[in-house]
């Protein structure tokens, strides 16, 4: 009798509480995480139709038009998205072409600047200055560096 009392006063209410917690908290939170505005809007016409058939009342034409609009909102949003994407691709195409033209213009400017010879070289007939010969002999040149002076000291 004690086991029966413990089971029906302790274990069964705990099992019911755990089941209610799972359904009303855990699963409801998971459902709300997956729920989007689009799903709610798509479900409104279904609620209107169920309410109309359940109560067997005539639906006013305004509710029918709202229901139709909400049912076709996916089509309207897809067409709008396609329109926006086509404009974006057109803009990206124009920007890409402008960048290519700017790059080719830059390459042309560099090529023309090289033709103008910006470095100012000497003319071909200009006399060349003779090189100065060092005063040290070939044997002394071997010790010109820092290490050579250290070795001589």
XYZ file of N, CA, C and O in Angstrom:
612
model
N 0.814 -1.188 0.000
C 0.000 0.000 0.000
C 0.863 1.259 0.000
O 0.499 2.264 -0.596
N 2.018 1.166 0.686
C 2.913 2.313 0.771
C 3.500 2.643 -0.593
O 3.626 3.812 -0.950
N 3.835 1.622 -1.383
C 4.367 1.837 -2.726
C 3.307 2.485 -3.618
O 3.610 3.356 -4.416
N 2.077 1.994 -3.509
C 0.982 2.544 -4.301
C 0.770 4.015 -3.957
O 0.608 4.856 -4.837
N 0.782 4.350 -2.678
C 0.602 5.739 -2.230
C 1.746 6.614 -2.729
O 1.530 7.723 -3.210
N 2.939 6.126 -2.596
C 4.102 6.894 -3.066
C 4.020 7.114 -4.574
O 4.323 8.200 -5.067
N 3.631 6.085 -5.313
C 3.563 6.208 -6.773
C 2.521 7.240 -7.177
O 2.788 8.076 -8.033
N 1.337 7.232 -6.623
C 0.259 8.110 -7.059
C 0.329 9.499 -6.432
O -0.286 10.436 -6.939
N 1.042 9.682 -5.366
C 1.149 11.021 -4.781
C 2.467 11.690 -5.098
O 2.599 12.907 -4.958
N 3.453 10.938 -5.549
C 4.771 11.507 -5.771
C 5.242 11.331 -7.217
O 5.557 12.299 -7.905
N 5.271 10.114 -7.698
C 5.859 9.847 -9.012
C 4.948 10.271 -10.165
O 5.416 10.839 -11.146
N 3.653 10.021 -10.086
C 2.738 10.364 -11.174
C 2.629 11.882 -11.329
O 2.729 12.390 -12.454
N 2.440 12.674 -10.264
C 2.418 14.133 -10.455
C 3.740 14.677 -10.999
O 3.751 15.611 -11.811
N 4.870 14.098 -10.596
C 6.157 14.529 -11.139
C 6.258 14.207 -12.629
O 6.773 15.012 -13.409
N 5.773 13.055 -13.046
C 5.807 12.689 -14.465
C 4.907 13.611 -15.275
O 5.277 14.043 -16.378
N 3.714 13.939 -14.716
C 2.817 14.871 -15.417
C 3.453 16.253 -15.505
O 3.406 16.908 -16.549
N 4.088 16.710 -14.418
C 4.774 18.006 -14.428
C 5.919 18.042 -15.421
O 6.114 19.039 -16.138
N 6.678 16.957 -15.495
C 7.774 16.896 -16.473
C 7.248 16.932 -17.904
O 7.824 17.601 -18.775
N 6.149 16.219 -18.165
C 5.560 16.222 -19.509
C 5.026 17.604 -19.867
O 5.223 18.084 -20.990
N 4.354 18.258 -18.904
C 3.862 19.616 -19.157
C 5.018 20.588 -19.399
O 4.940 21.455 -20.269
N 6.100 20.476 -18.640
C 7.269 21.331 -18.825
C 7.865 21.122 -20.217
O 8.218 22.071 -20.907
N 7.953 19.866 -20.628
C 8.517 19.564 -21.939
C 7.654 20.162 -23.056
O 8.176 20.795 -23.981
N 6.334 20.011 -22.962
C 5.456 20.481 -24.032
C 5.312 22.005 -23.995
O 5.452 22.679 -25.019
N 5.027 22.560 -22.818
C 4.690 23.981 -22.725
C 5.908 24.905 -22.701
O 5.776 26.081 -23.019
N 7.068 24.400 -22.354
C 8.247 25.267 -22.276
C 9.277 24.904 -23.346
O 9.624 25.729 -24.191
N 9.731 23.668 -23.317
C 10.838 23.289 -24.201
C 10.395 23.255 -25.658
O 11.000 23.890 -26.528
N 9.327 22.532 -25.955
C 8.879 22.420 -27.341
C 8.284 23.730 -27.857
O 8.434 24.059 -29.027
N 7.623 24.497 -26.980
C 7.092 25.793 -27.400
C 8.229 26.765 -27.730
O 8.153 27.514 -28.709
N 9.301 26.727 -26.951
C 10.455 27.588 -27.243
C 11.105 27.189 -28.564
O 11.514 28.051 -29.352
N 11.178 25.886 -28.832
C 11.737 25.430 -30.114
C 10.855 25.867 -31.275
O 11.349 26.279 -32.326
N 9.527 25.808 -31.084
C 8.611 26.257 -32.132
C 8.747 27.754 -32.380
O 8.780 28.211 -33.531
N 8.860 28.528 -31.315
C 9.001 29.976 -31.475
C 10.338 30.358 -32.104
O 10.446 31.391 -32.766
N 11.371 29.543 -31.898
C 12.655 29.804 -32.559
C 12.548 29.622 -34.063
O 13.175 30.336 -34.842
N 11.745 28.646 -34.498
C 11.589 28.386 -35.931
C 10.549 29.286 -36.578
O 10.481 29.377 -37.801
N 9.741 29.957 -35.780
C 8.640 30.763 -36.298
C 9.149 32.088 -36.853
O 9.954 32.763 -36.220
N 8.702 32.436 -38.046
C 9.092 33.704 -38.655
C 7.840 34.515 -38.968
O 6.720 33.998 -38.934
N 8.035 35.780 -39.276
C 6.917 36.651 -39.619
C 6.237 36.144 -40.886
O 5.009 36.191 -41.010
N 7.012 35.651 -41.795
C 6.461 35.137 -43.057
C 5.519 33.965 -42.797
O 4.451 33.864 -43.403
N 5.905 33.063 -41.890
C 5.044 31.935 -41.569
C 3.752 32.386 -40.887
O 2.687 31.831 -41.136
N 3.852 33.394 -40.025
C 2.657 33.912 -39.351
C 1.713 34.545 -40.364
O 0.500 34.305 -40.348
N 2.262 35.352 -41.278
C 1.426 36.004 -42.296
C 0.796 34.958 -43.217
O -0.369 35.081 -43.602
N 1.521 33.918 -43.553
C 0.970 32.880 -44.424
C -0.117 32.074 -43.716
O -0.981 31.493 -44.371
N -0.105 32.034 -42.389
C -1.083 31.254 -41.635
C -2.379 32.027 -41.374
O -3.420 31.410 -41.077
N -2.376 33.359 -41.512
C -3.565 34.176 -41.241
C -4.745 33.791 -42.145
O -5.870 33.631 -41.647
N -4.583 33.616 -43.469
C -5.738 33.199 -44.281
C -6.315 31.849 -43.859
O -7.530 31.644 -43.927
N -5.471 30.941 -43.400
C -5.956 29.644 -42.941
C -6.846 29.822 -41.714
O -7.911 29.207 -41.603
N -6.430 30.685 -40.796
C -7.230 30.951 -39.597
C -8.567 31.575 -39.977
O -9.624 31.204 -39.431
N -8.556 32.504 -40.920
C -9.803 33.142 -41.359
C -10.745 32.115 -41.976
O -11.948 32.083 -41.666
N -10.231 31.247 -42.830
C -11.078 30.228 -43.459
C -11.606 29.227 -42.438
O -12.781 28.827 -42.491
N -10.763 28.793 -41.514
C -11.219 27.856 -40.479
C -12.306 28.509 -39.630
O -13.329 27.880 -39.312
N -12.109 29.779 -39.267
C -13.130 30.486 -38.484
C -14.436 30.622 -39.245
O -15.524 30.476 -38.674
N -14.353 30.894 -40.528
C -15.567 31.049 -41.327
C -16.309 29.722 -41.481
O -17.538 29.680 -41.366
N -15.604 28.638 -41.720
C -16.272 27.345 -41.868
C -16.774 26.810 -40.531
O -17.811 26.154 -40.472
N -16.043 27.078 -39.476
C -16.450 26.578 -38.165
C -17.751 27.234 -37.718
O -18.630 26.571 -37.174
N -17.865 28.532 -37.894
C -19.061 29.246 -37.466
C -20.128 29.285 -38.550
O -21.213 29.787 -38.316
N -19.800 28.801 -39.722
C -20.685 28.812 -40.889
C -21.311 30.191 -41.110
O -22.515 30.338 -41.235
N -20.428 31.193 -41.115
C -20.858 32.559 -41.406
C -20.244 32.985 -42.723
O -19.163 32.503 -43.109
N -20.908 33.850 -43.439
C -20.319 34.308 -44.700
C -19.116 35.223 -44.435
O -19.106 35.999 -43.494
N -18.112 35.093 -45.278
C -16.907 35.916 -45.146
C -17.110 37.186 -45.958
O -17.481 37.122 -47.132
N -16.867 38.344 -45.354
C -16.976 39.588 -46.129
C -15.913 39.615 -47.240
O -14.838 39.019 -47.113
N -16.177 40.307 -48.332
C -15.206 40.357 -49.441
C -13.869 40.971 -49.042
O -12.842 40.606 -49.599
N -13.902 41.875 -48.056
C -12.633 42.486 -47.628
C -11.689 41.445 -47.046
O -10.486 41.445 -47.314
N -12.251 40.529 -46.244
C -11.401 39.483 -45.673
C -10.886 38.542 -46.751
O -9.759 38.044 -46.657
N -11.687 38.295 -47.755
C -11.228 37.442 -48.848
C -10.069 38.103 -49.602
O -9.093 37.447 -49.950
N -10.191 39.425 -49.844
C -9.111 40.130 -50.543
C -7.842 40.163 -49.701
O -6.730 39.990 -50.223
N -8.008 40.375 -48.391
C -6.829 40.367 -47.509
C -6.202 38.976 -47.514
O -4.970 38.829 -47.567
N -7.039 37.958 -47.466
C -6.519 36.593 -47.508
C -5.789 36.292 -48.800
O -4.724 35.668 -48.794
N -6.352 36.737 -49.920
C -5.676 36.526 -51.203
C -4.341 37.269 -51.252
O -3.335 36.726 -51.728
N -4.348 38.503 -50.769
C -3.096 39.271 -50.782
C -2.045 38.601 -49.922
O -0.878 38.496 -50.311
N -2.452 38.141 -48.741
C -1.488 37.472 -47.868
C -1.015 36.149 -48.463
O 0.129 35.736 -48.248
N -1.880 35.498 -49.217
C -1.478 34.243 -49.849
C -0.490 34.492 -50.986
O 0.406 33.682 -51.239
N -0.667 35.616 -51.685
C 0.215 35.917 -52.813
C 1.389 36.812 -52.448
O 2.123 37.255 -53.325
N 1.588 37.075 -51.178
C 2.682 37.969 -50.783
C 4.041 37.352 -51.122
O 5.005 38.071 -51.388
N 4.118 36.023 -51.135
C 5.382 35.366 -51.527
C 5.724 35.681 -52.977
O 6.887 35.935 -53.310
N 4.718 35.677 -53.839
C 4.961 35.980 -55.251
C 5.392 37.438 -55.411
O 6.343 37.741 -56.130
N 4.703 38.347 -54.703
C 5.075 39.766 -54.785
C 6.493 39.996 -54.270
O 7.274 40.733 -54.873
N 6.838 39.350 -53.149
C 8.184 39.545 -52.600
C 9.250 38.953 -53.522
O 10.340 39.510 -53.665
N 8.955 37.826 -54.175
C 9.928 37.233 -55.108
C 10.138 38.143 -56.316
O 11.278 38.341 -56.760
N 9.054 38.710 -56.855
C 9.200 39.636 -57.979
C 9.976 40.889 -57.571
O 10.821 41.379 -58.322
N 9.685 41.402 -56.391
C 10.419 42.576 -55.902
C 11.898 42.262 -55.733
O 12.763 43.050 -56.114
N 12.200 41.091 -55.169
C 13.595 40.682 -54.982
C 14.311 40.530 -56.315
O 15.468 40.946 -56.458
N 13.643 39.955 -57.306
C 14.252 39.827 -58.637
C 14.522 41.199 -59.252
O 15.561 41.405 -59.893
N 13.594 42.141 -59.059
C 13.815 43.495 -59.567
C 15.004 44.162 -58.919
O 15.829 44.792 -59.587
N 15.127 44.009 -57.604
C 16.270 44.611 -56.893
C 17.571 43.959 -57.328
O 18.576 44.645 -57.560
N 17.569 42.624 -57.436
C 18.797 41.924 -57.834
C 19.223 42.296 -59.249
O 20.420 42.409 -59.530
N 18.268 42.479 -60.157
C 18.644 42.849 -61.520
C 19.258 44.243 -61.541
O 20.203 44.503 -62.292
N 18.747 45.131 -60.717
C 19.357 46.465 -60.650
C 20.741 46.405 -60.035
O 21.651 47.092 -60.486
N 20.904 45.588 -59.018
C 22.224 45.464 -58.383
C 23.226 44.877 -59.367
O 24.362 45.347 -59.455
N 22.827 43.854 -60.134
C 23.766 43.277 -61.101
C 24.105 44.276 -62.189
O 25.248 44.320 -62.664
N 23.135 45.102 -62.588
C 23.425 46.133 -63.585
C 24.421 47.136 -63.031
O 25.384 47.516 -63.716
N 24.223 47.555 -61.796
C 25.139 48.518 -61.177
C 26.533 47.902 -61.038
O 27.542 48.559 -61.333
N 26.617 46.646 -60.619
C 27.922 45.991 -60.495
C 28.606 45.850 -61.847
O 29.829 45.994 -61.947
N 27.835 45.586 -62.907
C 28.412 45.482 -64.246
C 28.998 46.822 -64.676
O 30.111 46.881 -65.211
N 28.268 47.915 -64.419
C 28.761 49.249 -64.791
C 30.012 49.593 -63.984
O 30.992 50.123 -64.533
N 30.019 49.288 -62.689
C 31.196 49.564 -61.853
C 32.389 48.740 -62.323
O 33.519 49.240 -62.382
N 32.164 47.485 -62.699
C 33.247 46.632 -63.190
C 33.833 47.192 -64.485
O 35.055 47.221 -64.659
N 32.969 47.640 -65.396
C 33.467 48.215 -66.640
C 34.224 49.509 -66.387
O 35.262 49.763 -67.011
N 33.735 50.334 -65.471
C 34.431 51.590 -65.160
C 35.800 51.300 -64.558
O 36.784 51.968 -64.893
N 35.892 50.314 -63.681
C 37.183 49.955 -63.092
C 38.149 49.447 -64.156
O 39.347 49.767 -64.138
N 37.645 48.658 -65.111
C 38.512 48.161 -66.191
C 38.998 49.311 -67.064
O 40.172 49.349 -67.467
N 38.124 50.285 -67.341
C 38.542 51.433 -68.148
C 39.558 52.291 -67.412
O 40.515 52.790 -68.008
N 39.371 52.475 -66.115
C 40.332 53.260 -65.332
C 41.681 52.550 -65.301
O 42.733 53.189 -65.432
N 41.666 51.221 -65.161
C 42.924 50.473 -65.153
C 43.626 50.573 -66.503
O 44.850 50.764 -66.567
N 42.883 50.452 -67.595
C 43.521 50.560 -68.918
C 44.011 51.988 -69.162
O 45.070 52.180 -69.775
N 43.281 52.983 -68.695
C 43.725 54.370 -68.828
C 45.014 54.603 -68.043
O 45.938 55.253 -68.531
N 45.095 54.023 -66.843
C 46.332 54.134 -66.060
C 47.506 53.488 -66.763
O 48.617 54.009 -66.779
N 47.264 52.311 -67.378
C 48.337 51.647 -68.132
C 48.771 52.466 -69.330
O 49.971 52.546 -69.647
N 47.819 53.110 -70.011
C 48.165 53.966 -71.146
C 48.982 55.173 -70.711
O 49.934 55.570 -71.388
N 48.625 55.762 -69.570
C 49.365 56.928 -69.066
C 50.794 56.539 -68.725
O 51.750 57.252 -69.065
N 50.975 55.378 -68.097
C 52.335 54.923 -67.764
C 53.135 54.678 -69.035
O 54.314 55.056 -69.133
N 52.525 54.076 -70.052
C 53.240 53.808 -71.306
C 53.635 55.108 -71.995
O 54.751 55.231 -72.522
N 52.748 56.090 -71.978
C 53.075 57.373 -72.616
C 54.143 58.126 -71.846
O 54.979 58.803 -72.431
N 54.129 58.027 -70.524
C 55.166 58.700 -69.729
C 56.533 58.090 -70.015
O 57.533 58.787 -70.029
N 56.592 56.800 -70.248
C 57.871 56.175 -70.568
C 58.349 56.614 -71.945
O 59.550 56.729 -72.181
N 57.438 56.883 -72.857
C 57.839 57.366 -74.175
C 58.425 58.771 -74.090
O 59.310 59.119 -74.847
N 57.906 59.590 -73.188
C 58.428 60.943 -73.038
C 59.779 60.970 -72.343
O 60.446 61.979 -72.320
N 60.193 59.874 -71.778
C 61.488 59.735 -71.115
C 61.646 60.783 -70.023
O 62.369 61.751 -70.164
N 60.984 60.558 -68.935
C 60.935 61.506 -67.830
C 62.273 61.592 -67.106
O 62.558 62.564 -66.433
N 63.150 60.617 -67.294
C 64.390 60.569 -66.504
C 65.474 61.528 -66.994
O 66.493 61.674 -66.374
N 65.310 62.178 -68.107
C 66.270 63.155 -68.663
C 67.653 62.549 -68.858
O 68.632 62.967 -68.250
N 67.768 61.594 -69.724
C 69.077 61.021 -70.038
C 69.892 62.023 -70.843
O 69.362 62.963 -71.428
N 71.163 61.760 -70.929
C 72.041 62.631 -71.714
C 71.800 62.388 -73.191
O 71.383 61.309 -73.605
N 72.096 63.388 -73.947
C 71.973 63.228 -75.384
C 73.065 62.302 -75.877
O 74.112 62.129 -75.252
N 72.874 61.742 -77.066
C 73.829 60.766 -77.583
C 75.178 61.392 -77.907
O 76.194 60.769 -77.754
N 75.200 62.617 -78.342
C 76.471 63.226 -78.737
C 77.193 63.922 -77.597
O 78.239 64.530 -77.788
N 76.656 63.876 -76.360
C 77.275 64.582 -75.227
C 78.568 63.877 -74.836
O 78.661 62.658 -74.860
N 79.603 64.676 -74.490
C 80.874 64.052 -74.095
C 80.739 63.325 -72.752
O 80.032 63.765 -71.861
N 81.404 62.212 -72.651
C 81.354 61.406 -71.437
C 82.531 61.797 -70.557
O 83.655 61.936 -71.037
N 82.294 62.018 -69.288
C 83.378 62.379 -68.367
C 84.293 61.190 -68.142
O 83.813 60.082 -67.931
N 85.567 61.416 -68.180
C 86.469 60.290 -67.922
C 86.403 59.893 -66.441
O 86.191 60.729 -65.574
N 86.584 58.623 -66.166
C 86.547 58.143 -64.791
C 87.847 58.474 -64.098
O 88.914 58.451 -64.691
N 87.727 58.788 -62.849
C 88.911 59.041 -62.025
C 89.553 57.733 -61.633
O 88.889 56.830 -61.168
N 90.816 57.654 -61.823
C 91.517 56.445 -61.420
C 91.957 56.614 -59.969
O 92.338 57.695 -59.547
N 91.837 55.522 -59.250
C 92.243 55.624 -57.847
C 93.761 55.686 -57.771
O 94.479 55.160 -58.610
N 94.218 56.356 -56.722
C 95.670 56.554 -56.568
C 96.342 55.349 -55.946
O 97.563 55.240 -55.950
N 95.591 54.445 -55.392
C 96.213 53.288 -54.755
C 96.471 52.211 -55.810
O 95.770 52.119 -56.803
N 97.455 51.418 -55.536
C 97.797 50.359 -56.479
C 96.865 49.172 -56.266
O 96.046 49.159 -55.357
N 97.072 48.188 -57.105
C 96.206 47.019 -57.034
C 96.399 46.268 -55.724
O 95.471 45.701 -55.183
N 97.576 46.284 -55.181
C 97.843 45.585 -53.923
C 97.159 46.292 -52.751
O 96.705 45.651 -51.813
N 97.113 47.647 -52.822
C 96.494 48.409 -51.730
C 94.970 48.287 -51.754
O 94.320 48.371 -50.713
N 94.414 48.091 -52.919
C 92.950 48.011 -53.027
C 92.395 46.783 -52.315
O 91.255 46.758 -51.907
N 93.154 45.767 -52.156
C 92.704 44.560 -51.469
C 92.444 44.847 -49.999
O 91.640 44.176 -49.357
N 93.111 45.861 -49.417
C 92.949 46.180 -48.000
C 92.154 47.455 -47.775
O 92.263 48.077 -46.740
N 91.287 47.865 -48.729
C 90.545 49.124 -48.609
C 89.408 49.038 -47.597
O 88.983 50.028 -47.051
N 88.860 47.914 -47.350
C 87.692 47.787 -46.476
C 88.064 47.988 -45.034
O 89.215 48.231 -44.642
N 87.101 47.867 -44.173
C 87.286 48.012 -42.737
C 88.193 46.912 -42.218
O 89.069 47.124 -41.398
N 88.013 45.733 -42.732
C 88.805 44.623 -42.256
C 90.267 44.750 -42.683
O 91.167 44.319 -41.959
N 90.470 45.366 -43.853
C 91.841 45.554 -44.304
C 92.592 46.530 -43.397
O 93.770 46.373 -43.117
N 91.915 47.546 -42.908
C 92.562 48.521 -42.022
C 92.825 47.905 -40.664
O 93.816 48.197 -40.027
N 91.971 47.033 -40.255
C 92.179 46.363 -38.966
C 93.392 45.456 -39.087
O 94.203 45.343 -38.188
N 93.537 44.795 -40.239
C 94.659 43.876 -40.420
C 95.971 44.638 -40.483
O 96.996 44.124 -40.049
N 95.974 45.891 -41.006
C 97.196 46.659 -41.090
C 97.586 47.238 -39.741
O 98.745 47.516 -39.481
N 96.663 47.429 -38.862
C 96.964 48.086 -37.582
C 97.646 47.223 -36.598
O 98.221 46.278 -36.624
